[in-house]
Amino acid sequence: MSSSKHSSELRRLALSVLQPGFVGTEAPDWILRDIGDGLASVVLFSRNIVSTEQVARLTAQLRAENPDLIVAIDEEAGDVTRIESATGSSRPGNFALGTVDDAELTEAVAADLGRQLRTAGVSLDYAPSADVNSNPDNPIIGVRSFGSDPDVVARHTAAWVRGLQSSGVAACAKHFPGHGDVAVDSHHDLPSYPAGRDEIAAQALPPFRAAVAAGVRAVMSGHLLVPAYDPGLPATLSRAILHGLLREELGFDGLVVSDAIEMGAVTRRHGIDGATVKAVAAGVDAVCVGGESAEEATVALLAKALTAAVTGGELPEERLAEAAGRVREFARWSAGLRAAGSAGEPAGAGIGHVAARRAVRLTGAARAALPLTAAPHVVELAPVTNMAIGKETPWGVAEPLRERLPGTTSVRVRGQELEEGTVALESCALAPAAGRPLVIVARDAARHAWMSRAVTGLTAARPDAIVVEMGLPGTTPAAAAQVFTHGASAASGVAAAEVLTDGSAG
């Protein structure tokens, strides 16, 4: 084979193992050209989405270049939604489903989401999160997990996989080997999971074993250091974890996808190109990129880095060819899955509403205080969310409450405003609520000291206030009337508003 022909073949192999994102609601010319040159996957984000119908046109445009093209999306439902980023998810997330603990309900919610994604032309969903949220201070997982009990998480991970794939969309269990017991956000730096192998086997691995048993054909690696298996490299870059643990010990023979390769956990030490090469060398088959770095130049840089690594001896050509082969195999399988998926339109608010309502819990004090009969003042305490959660995605209780109790007023308060003194709770929260019900909406108050202080101060001043916690339940005053939604999706906000106005839950 001539050197130019070999170079062209290497570039095709390199392109085939990339899963890039792009900007726009129509396919840019460079993406279409790269698909023609061997690109086998693309990833959609909220910036690509206006409606299901528009996404269907977009995916048809992309598949005109390659009918087996893998079209992926990072759609968990709940707090992390792309397909409904403009409105908030009409389905609750994992923590709410784990709280209800009805595997058939979880399967039904995932199947409903799958029908919507399949209608849009999506063939791979980077979900479910199979992480066991064993560290309540975890800044990146939280309500994205089905819970802190490995058995519960395993049961619902399997149900979610079965439900989604019954609709014709491939699932992807993440973030292997488990991102639940960390205290650092891997978007910014490298977290560490310091447990021993026995603890990892008992705590973090059961949901991944359950996903494999349920037929999952894609697993996403996590950008976290697991010293029990590899003291030097994060899981995404570790052959000991991706090959030794995932392939050999768990028996997984499907597609290994990296978490977004531009994340600080891997790029701060290796650069985006270096991290890509090390990931493929370690056993990653498909490199997700483009949540942030969504330019043609990024794809060109990574393809060039992979081909240079082969010619320079850093990356065996056999490993690149093996990865490309797994991508082709997955593309054929997922195209067949999509063709055979269950017909029918998604139920939309139907099953999602049922699940969100079943996940709401009340304290005794809340049961005694409800229902609200007068229009309240709502104070929503808004944290800075991690990068997995779209900043544009609406959340809260004020809007759905206003629909049910006209005259409801609201204010949204951020920690920085309180710390800088530009906003005072006395004037924005307590004064407008004089003579009216006060509803305080928190989101992971236990993880944010400023929010916990605000809740404590407001409930001390107004012991009759009702606290709606839309994140992980924490320690708020025991006597306070509390409502727990176990997630901040639009479905959960509507469910909370209904409970506040009719007084029943669960």
XYZ file of C-alpha atoms in Angstrom:
506
model
C 0.000 0.000 0.000
C 1.346 3.438 -0.915
C 2.085 5.829 1.931
C -0.617 8.256 0.760
C -3.207 5.477 0.607
C -2.155 4.227 4.023
C -2.386 7.759 5.380
C -5.902 8.100 3.957
C -6.944 4.769 5.519
C -5.500 5.810 8.866
C -7.479 9.049 8.749
C -10.691 7.105 8.041
C -9.985 4.887 11.039
C -9.223 7.933 13.188
C -12.417 9.726 12.160
C -14.492 6.629 12.803
C -13.575 6.525 16.499
C -14.579 10.149 17.160
C -18.071 11.184 18.325
C -18.058 14.966 17.806
C -20.649 17.618 18.464
C -21.311 20.628 16.274
C -23.112 23.968 16.405
C -26.422 24.638 14.701
C -29.834 23.154 14.046
C -28.754 22.007 10.592
C -25.697 19.929 9.774
C -22.682 22.095 8.876
C -20.851 21.253 5.656
C -17.737 20.069 7.495
C -19.684 17.410 9.413
C -21.210 16.102 6.182
C -17.760 16.004 4.551
C -16.261 14.184 7.525
C -19.080 11.613 7.468
C -18.183 10.982 3.841
C -14.545 10.576 4.900
C -15.292 8.015 7.610
C -16.846 9.781 10.599
C -19.245 7.210 12.058
C -20.913 9.137 14.907
C -22.127 12.562 15.974
C -23.443 13.863 19.295
C -26.366 16.249 19.716
C -26.598 18.873 22.454
C -29.291 21.379 23.373
C -27.828 23.933 20.943
C -28.839 21.567 18.111
C -32.437 21.183 19.275
C -35.575 23.247 18.698
C -38.173 20.482 18.508
C -38.447 16.744 17.956
C -39.562 17.395 14.376
C -36.571 19.633 13.662
C -34.160 17.053 15.126
C -35.764 14.389 12.926
C -35.008 16.551 9.871
C -31.446 17.085 11.105
C -30.785 13.389 11.701
C -32.258 12.544 8.279
C -29.867 15.069 6.724
C -26.937 13.448 8.546
C -27.973 9.885 7.658
C -28.260 10.777 3.990
C -24.454 10.572 4.118
C -24.391 7.273 6.059
C -27.591 5.342 6.904
C -25.863 3.581 9.824
C -24.536 6.805 11.364
C -24.622 6.707 15.156
C -26.508 9.762 16.420
C -25.912 10.128 20.151
C -27.399 12.440 22.753
C -26.725 13.111 26.431
C -30.321 12.771 27.622
C -30.860 11.456 31.133
C -34.313 13.003 31.693
C -34.706 14.794 35.019
C -32.186 17.557 35.648
C -29.960 16.626 32.674
C -32.057 17.030 29.540
C -31.174 18.052 26.002
C -34.274 17.083 24.034
C -36.398 19.233 26.409
C -33.760 21.740 27.484
C -35.955 24.724 26.620
C -38.912 23.570 28.711
C -37.422 21.262 31.332
C -37.890 17.514 31.256
C -41.433 16.153 31.304
C -40.003 13.093 33.074
C -38.369 12.875 36.486
C -34.748 11.835 36.815
C -33.080 8.815 38.346
C -33.239 9.787 42.016
C -36.999 10.255 41.852
C -37.384 6.872 40.162
C -35.126 5.201 42.698
C -37.172 6.775 45.499
C -40.384 5.276 44.131
C -38.472 1.997 43.634
C -40.857 0.499 41.114
C -38.719 -1.096 38.391
C -41.700 -1.387 36.044
C -42.302 2.360 36.347
C -38.633 3.082 35.624
C -38.772 0.834 32.571
C -41.931 2.592 31.364
C -40.420 6.078 31.786
C -37.268 5.044 29.894
C -39.364 3.450 27.124
C -41.375 6.668 26.829
C -38.194 8.710 26.500
C -36.860 6.191 23.992
C -39.899 6.642 21.762
C -39.325 10.392 21.689
C -35.628 9.969 20.906
C -36.279 7.342 18.233
C -38.844 9.628 16.583
C -36.136 12.293 16.501
C -33.684 9.883 14.857
C -31.397 9.367 17.849
C -29.791 5.917 18.044
C -27.588 6.133 21.195
C -28.382 7.789 24.510
C -25.561 8.456 26.988
C -27.722 7.151 29.827
C -28.452 5.835 32.352
C -26.114 7.051 35.049
C -25.242 3.818 36.852
C -23.333 5.682 39.562
C -24.117 4.919 43.193
C -24.290 8.279 44.953
C -22.542 7.110 48.101
C -21.001 10.546 48.800
C -23.787 13.099 49.503
C -21.309 15.937 48.873
C -20.690 14.716 45.321
C -20.849 17.857 43.131
C -21.472 16.092 39.829
C -23.850 13.134 40.360
C -26.429 13.757 43.127
C -29.985 13.329 41.820
C -28.598 11.917 38.560
C -28.123 8.662 40.498
C -30.910 6.245 41.379
C -29.662 6.459 44.980
C -27.033 5.413 47.491
C -27.930 1.709 47.736
C -26.066 -0.432 45.161
C -28.943 -2.917 44.923
C -31.502 -0.181 44.195
C -29.214 1.441 41.630
C -28.518 -1.926 39.971
C -32.217 -2.798 39.776
C -33.187 0.511 38.189
C -30.155 0.701 35.905
C -31.209 -2.623 34.387
C -34.842 -1.486 34.108
C -33.799 1.760 32.420
C -31.621 -0.104 29.907
C -34.436 -2.525 29.090
C -37.000 0.251 28.714
C -34.899 2.508 26.508
C -33.736 -0.312 24.245
C -37.272 -1.679 23.866
C -38.026 1.581 22.056
C -35.155 1.179 19.620
C -32.550 3.450 21.216
C -29.281 2.066 22.560
C -28.430 2.762 26.187
C -24.987 3.615 27.555
C -24.227 2.913 31.218
C -22.006 5.578 32.774
C -19.583 6.609 34.352
C -17.482 3.438 34.698
C -16.280 2.245 37.183
C -18.560 4.553 39.210
C -18.511 8.318 39.785
C -20.669 8.366 42.914
C -18.084 8.480 45.694
C -16.054 11.537 44.678
C -15.885 15.125 45.898
C -14.485 16.867 42.781
C -16.320 17.796 39.561
C -14.445 16.078 36.712
C -15.427 18.893 34.326
C -12.767 20.929 36.113
C -10.216 18.598 37.702
C -9.432 14.964 38.427
C -11.497 13.333 41.179
C -10.237 10.305 43.066
C -12.127 7.226 44.258
C -9.793 5.847 46.955
C -11.729 2.695 47.908
C -10.160 -0.761 47.874
C -11.101 -3.406 45.323
C -13.494 -5.248 47.634
C -15.402 -2.050 48.417
C -15.507 -1.086 44.740
C -16.844 -4.536 43.870
C -19.580 -4.246 46.493
C -20.449 -0.563 46.128
C -19.758 0.701 42.602
C -19.765 -2.268 40.230
C -23.172 -3.951 40.808
C -25.099 -1.480 38.578
C -22.633 -1.997 35.727
C -22.888 -5.762 36.081
C -26.686 -5.368 36.001
C -26.494 -3.175 32.884
C -24.361 -5.766 31.080
C -26.776 -8.520 32.107
C -29.687 -6.395 30.816
C -28.087 -6.161 27.379
C -26.354 -2.792 27.387
C -23.951 -2.562 24.440
C -22.218 0.717 25.352
C -20.440 1.802 28.530
C -19.042 5.282 29.148
C -15.818 5.643 31.094
C -15.466 8.152 33.911
C -12.660 10.669 34.284
C -11.694 9.651 37.797
C -8.625 8.167 39.417
C -9.167 4.723 40.956
C -5.851 3.942 42.692
C -6.896 0.392 43.597
C -6.670 -0.409 39.875
C -4.407 2.314 38.484
C -2.637 4.844 40.730
C -1.423 6.960 37.823
C -4.122 7.297 35.175
C -7.866 8.079 35.292
C -10.242 5.339 34.193
C -10.681 6.770 30.689
C -6.927 6.482 30.098
C -6.354 3.254 32.015
C -5.953 -0.107 30.292
C -6.068 -1.798 33.702
C -9.599 -0.451 34.216
C -11.006 -0.535 30.684
C -9.513 -3.858 29.639
C -8.671 -5.645 32.871
C -11.741 -4.686 34.896
C -14.462 -3.891 32.338
C -13.667 -6.379 29.601
C -12.023 -9.264 31.430
C -13.654 -9.187 34.862
C -17.135 -7.902 33.925
C -17.152 -9.651 30.547
C -18.250 -6.583 28.574
C -17.590 -6.921 24.835
C -19.471 -3.885 23.512
C -18.533 -0.276 22.763
C -16.488 1.705 25.263
C -17.222 5.434 24.953
C -15.218 8.122 26.734
C -16.818 10.851 28.773
C -16.304 14.228 27.067
C -12.589 14.248 26.302
C -12.294 18.039 26.664
C -13.072 17.882 30.387
C -10.447 19.276 32.727
C -9.918 15.964 34.527
C -7.951 14.664 31.525
C -6.994 17.722 29.469
C -5.251 19.623 32.258
C -2.548 16.967 32.332
C -2.547 15.591 28.799
C -4.176 18.145 26.493
C -7.216 17.253 24.420
C -5.118 15.544 21.727
C -2.909 13.676 24.183
C -5.916 12.534 26.195
C -7.591 11.254 23.009
C -4.584 9.175 22.011
C -4.130 7.761 25.516
C -7.849 6.944 25.753
C -7.876 4.924 22.528
C -4.616 3.207 23.467
C -6.132 2.235 26.819
C -9.253 0.685 25.279
C -11.735 3.454 24.474
C -13.461 2.713 21.157
C -15.315 6.002 20.652
C -14.137 9.391 21.890
C -16.920 11.804 22.814
C -15.973 15.421 22.111
C -17.738 18.657 21.356
C -19.827 19.596 24.332
C -17.573 22.625 24.465
C -15.035 22.078 21.661
C -17.451 21.794 18.754
C -15.376 23.169 15.894
C -14.136 21.511 12.721
C -10.596 22.289 13.883
C -11.018 20.102 16.980
C -12.008 17.056 14.928
C -9.111 17.724 12.563
C -6.710 18.047 15.509
C -7.831 14.784 17.094
C -7.810 12.823 13.837
C -4.314 14.106 13.134
C -3.159 13.231 16.663
C -4.437 9.656 16.292
C -2.816 9.108 12.895
C 0.461 10.648 14.110
C 0.371 8.403 17.184
C 0.079 5.336 14.938
C 2.903 6.369 12.624
C 5.027 7.378 15.624
C 4.514 4.071 17.400
C 2.602 5.490 20.378
C -0.679 3.869 19.339
C -0.695 0.396 17.753
C -2.551 0.417 14.454
C -4.234 -2.848 15.522
C -5.781 -1.070 18.532
C -7.130 1.758 16.350
C -8.504 -0.780 13.863
C -10.068 -2.781 16.705
C -11.784 0.357 18.038
C -13.048 1.259 14.556
C -14.351 -2.287 14.142
C -16.306 -2.062 17.401
C -17.813 1.237 16.246
C -18.898 -0.340 12.935
C -20.367 -3.339 14.760
C -22.248 -1.092 17.195
C -23.490 1.111 14.333
C -24.956 -1.920 12.528
C -26.512 -3.255 15.732
C -27.991 0.088 16.783
C -29.411 0.669 13.288
C -31.145 -2.701 13.555
C -32.360 -1.882 17.060
C -33.790 1.415 15.815
C -35.589 -0.317 12.946
C -37.080 -2.907 15.295
C -37.985 -0.501 18.112
C -41.514 -0.341 19.434
C -43.823 1.931 17.501
C -46.011 4.635 18.964
C -45.683 8.200 20.084
C -44.187 9.109 23.467
C -46.743 9.610 26.185
C -45.223 12.998 26.992
C -46.548 14.330 30.277
C -48.443 11.095 30.959
C -46.046 8.560 32.455
C -43.554 11.260 33.422
C -46.211 13.065 35.432
C -47.290 9.851 37.137
C -43.693 9.046 38.105
C -42.894 12.559 39.348
C -46.036 12.646 41.463
C -45.287 9.242 42.992
C -41.807 10.453 43.969
C -43.026 13.392 46.113
C -42.760 12.928 49.872
C -44.140 15.115 52.699
C -43.254 15.514 56.342
C -46.068 15.407 58.860
C -45.841 19.156 59.357
C -46.331 19.678 55.624
C -49.375 17.410 55.553
C -50.912 19.508 58.335
C -50.117 22.800 56.570
C -51.465 21.860 53.140
C -53.225 22.549 50.889
C -52.438 26.176 50.223
C -55.597 28.155 49.667
C -54.102 31.641 49.230
C -51.551 32.721 46.633
C -48.092 32.393 48.223
C -44.808 34.202 47.831
C -42.195 31.762 46.506
C -38.473 32.164 47.223
C -36.335 29.971 44.969
C -32.747 29.546 46.187
C -30.700 28.904 43.051
C -27.275 27.222 43.231
C -24.609 27.277 40.565
C -25.220 23.920 38.873
C -22.571 21.651 37.369
C -21.903 21.747 33.636
C -23.967 18.622 32.922
C -27.102 20.636 33.705
C -28.056 23.148 31.019
C -28.102 26.719 32.307
C -31.032 27.404 29.985
C -33.172 24.613 31.437
C -36.000 26.045 33.571
C -36.740 24.619 37.016
C -38.652 25.520 40.141
C -42.127 25.614 41.612
C -43.184 29.245 41.184
C -44.431 29.013 37.581
C -46.607 25.908 37.974
C -47.895 27.313 41.290
C -48.852 30.580 39.582
C -50.952 28.608 37.098
C -52.851 27.018 39.982
C -52.975 29.990 42.353
C -53.105 33.241 40.354
C -51.463 36.038 42.276
C -48.497 33.889 43.308
C -45.360 36.040 43.402
C -41.776 34.853 43.338
C -38.123 35.774 43.561
C -35.032 33.775 42.656
C -32.012 34.330 44.892
C -28.408 33.282 44.257
C -25.702 32.744 46.827
C -23.406 35.349 45.328
C -26.123 37.989 45.701
C -26.515 37.193 49.398
C -22.761 37.133 49.982
C -22.271 40.468 48.198
C -25.201 42.025 50.009
C -26.914 43.062 46.775
C -29.993 41.101 47.879
C -31.438 40.829 51.401
C -33.844 38.070 52.369
C -35.769 40.473 54.589
C -36.770 42.669 51.660
C -37.110 40.108 48.848
C -38.460 37.117 50.786
C -40.017 38.023 54.108
C -41.584 41.420 53.405
C -43.479 40.310 50.236
C -44.756 37.245 52.152
C -46.277 39.262 55.004
C -49.797 38.004 55.624
C -49.424 35.309 52.950
C -48.052 31.765 52.748
C -44.273 31.551 52.199
C -42.852 28.742 50.056
C -39.075 28.249 50.080
C -37.625 26.205 47.202
C -34.151 24.746 47.708
C -31.949 22.623 45.471
C -29.386 20.575 47.428
C -29.442 22.840 50.489
C -27.248 20.376 52.372
C -24.470 20.841 49.789
C -24.540 24.660 49.836
C -23.801 26.405 53.130
C -25.344 29.702 52.005
C -28.562 27.946 51.006
C -28.763 26.017 54.251
C -28.297 29.262 56.189
C -30.995 30.950 54.123
C -33.477 28.127 54.732
C -32.694 28.136 58.455
C -33.070 31.917 58.707
C -36.295 32.049 56.722
C -37.946 29.206 58.631
C -36.889 30.804 61.949
C -38.574 34.039 60.890
C -41.555 32.211 59.389
C -42.081 28.872 61.204
C -45.175 28.358 59.038
C -43.125 28.430 55.818
C -43.172 25.372 53.577
C -39.790 24.160 52.271
C -39.682 22.354 48.916
C -36.349 20.544 48.481
C -35.725 19.659 44.814
C -32.317 18.056 45.332
C -31.008 15.504 47.792
C -32.893 15.633 51.109
C -30.657 17.072 53.795
C -30.831 18.469 57.288
C -33.289 21.334 57.529
C -35.086 22.176 60.792
C -37.011 19.053 61.868
C -40.159 20.996 62.676
C -40.320 22.655 59.262
C -43.033 21.659 56.804
C -41.081 19.990 54.011
C -41.878 18.635 50.566
C -39.274 16.496 48.771
C -39.422 16.067 44.978
C -36.086 14.195 44.582
C -35.218 16.159 41.456
C -35.710 19.524 39.753
C -37.201 18.504 36.407
C -40.209 20.369 35.053
C -42.266 17.263 35.846
C -41.106 17.420 39.466
C -41.943 21.137 39.693
C -45.477 20.498 38.449
C -45.860 17.576 40.863
C -44.747 19.791 43.766
C -47.198 22.535 42.770
C -50.015 20.016 42.645
C -49.146 18.652 46.080
C -48.965 22.178 47.513
C -52.439 22.916 46.233
C -54.156 19.580 46.908
C -52.176 18.370 49.920
C -51.574 14.763 48.850
C -48.393 13.004 47.705
C -46.787 9.671 46.926
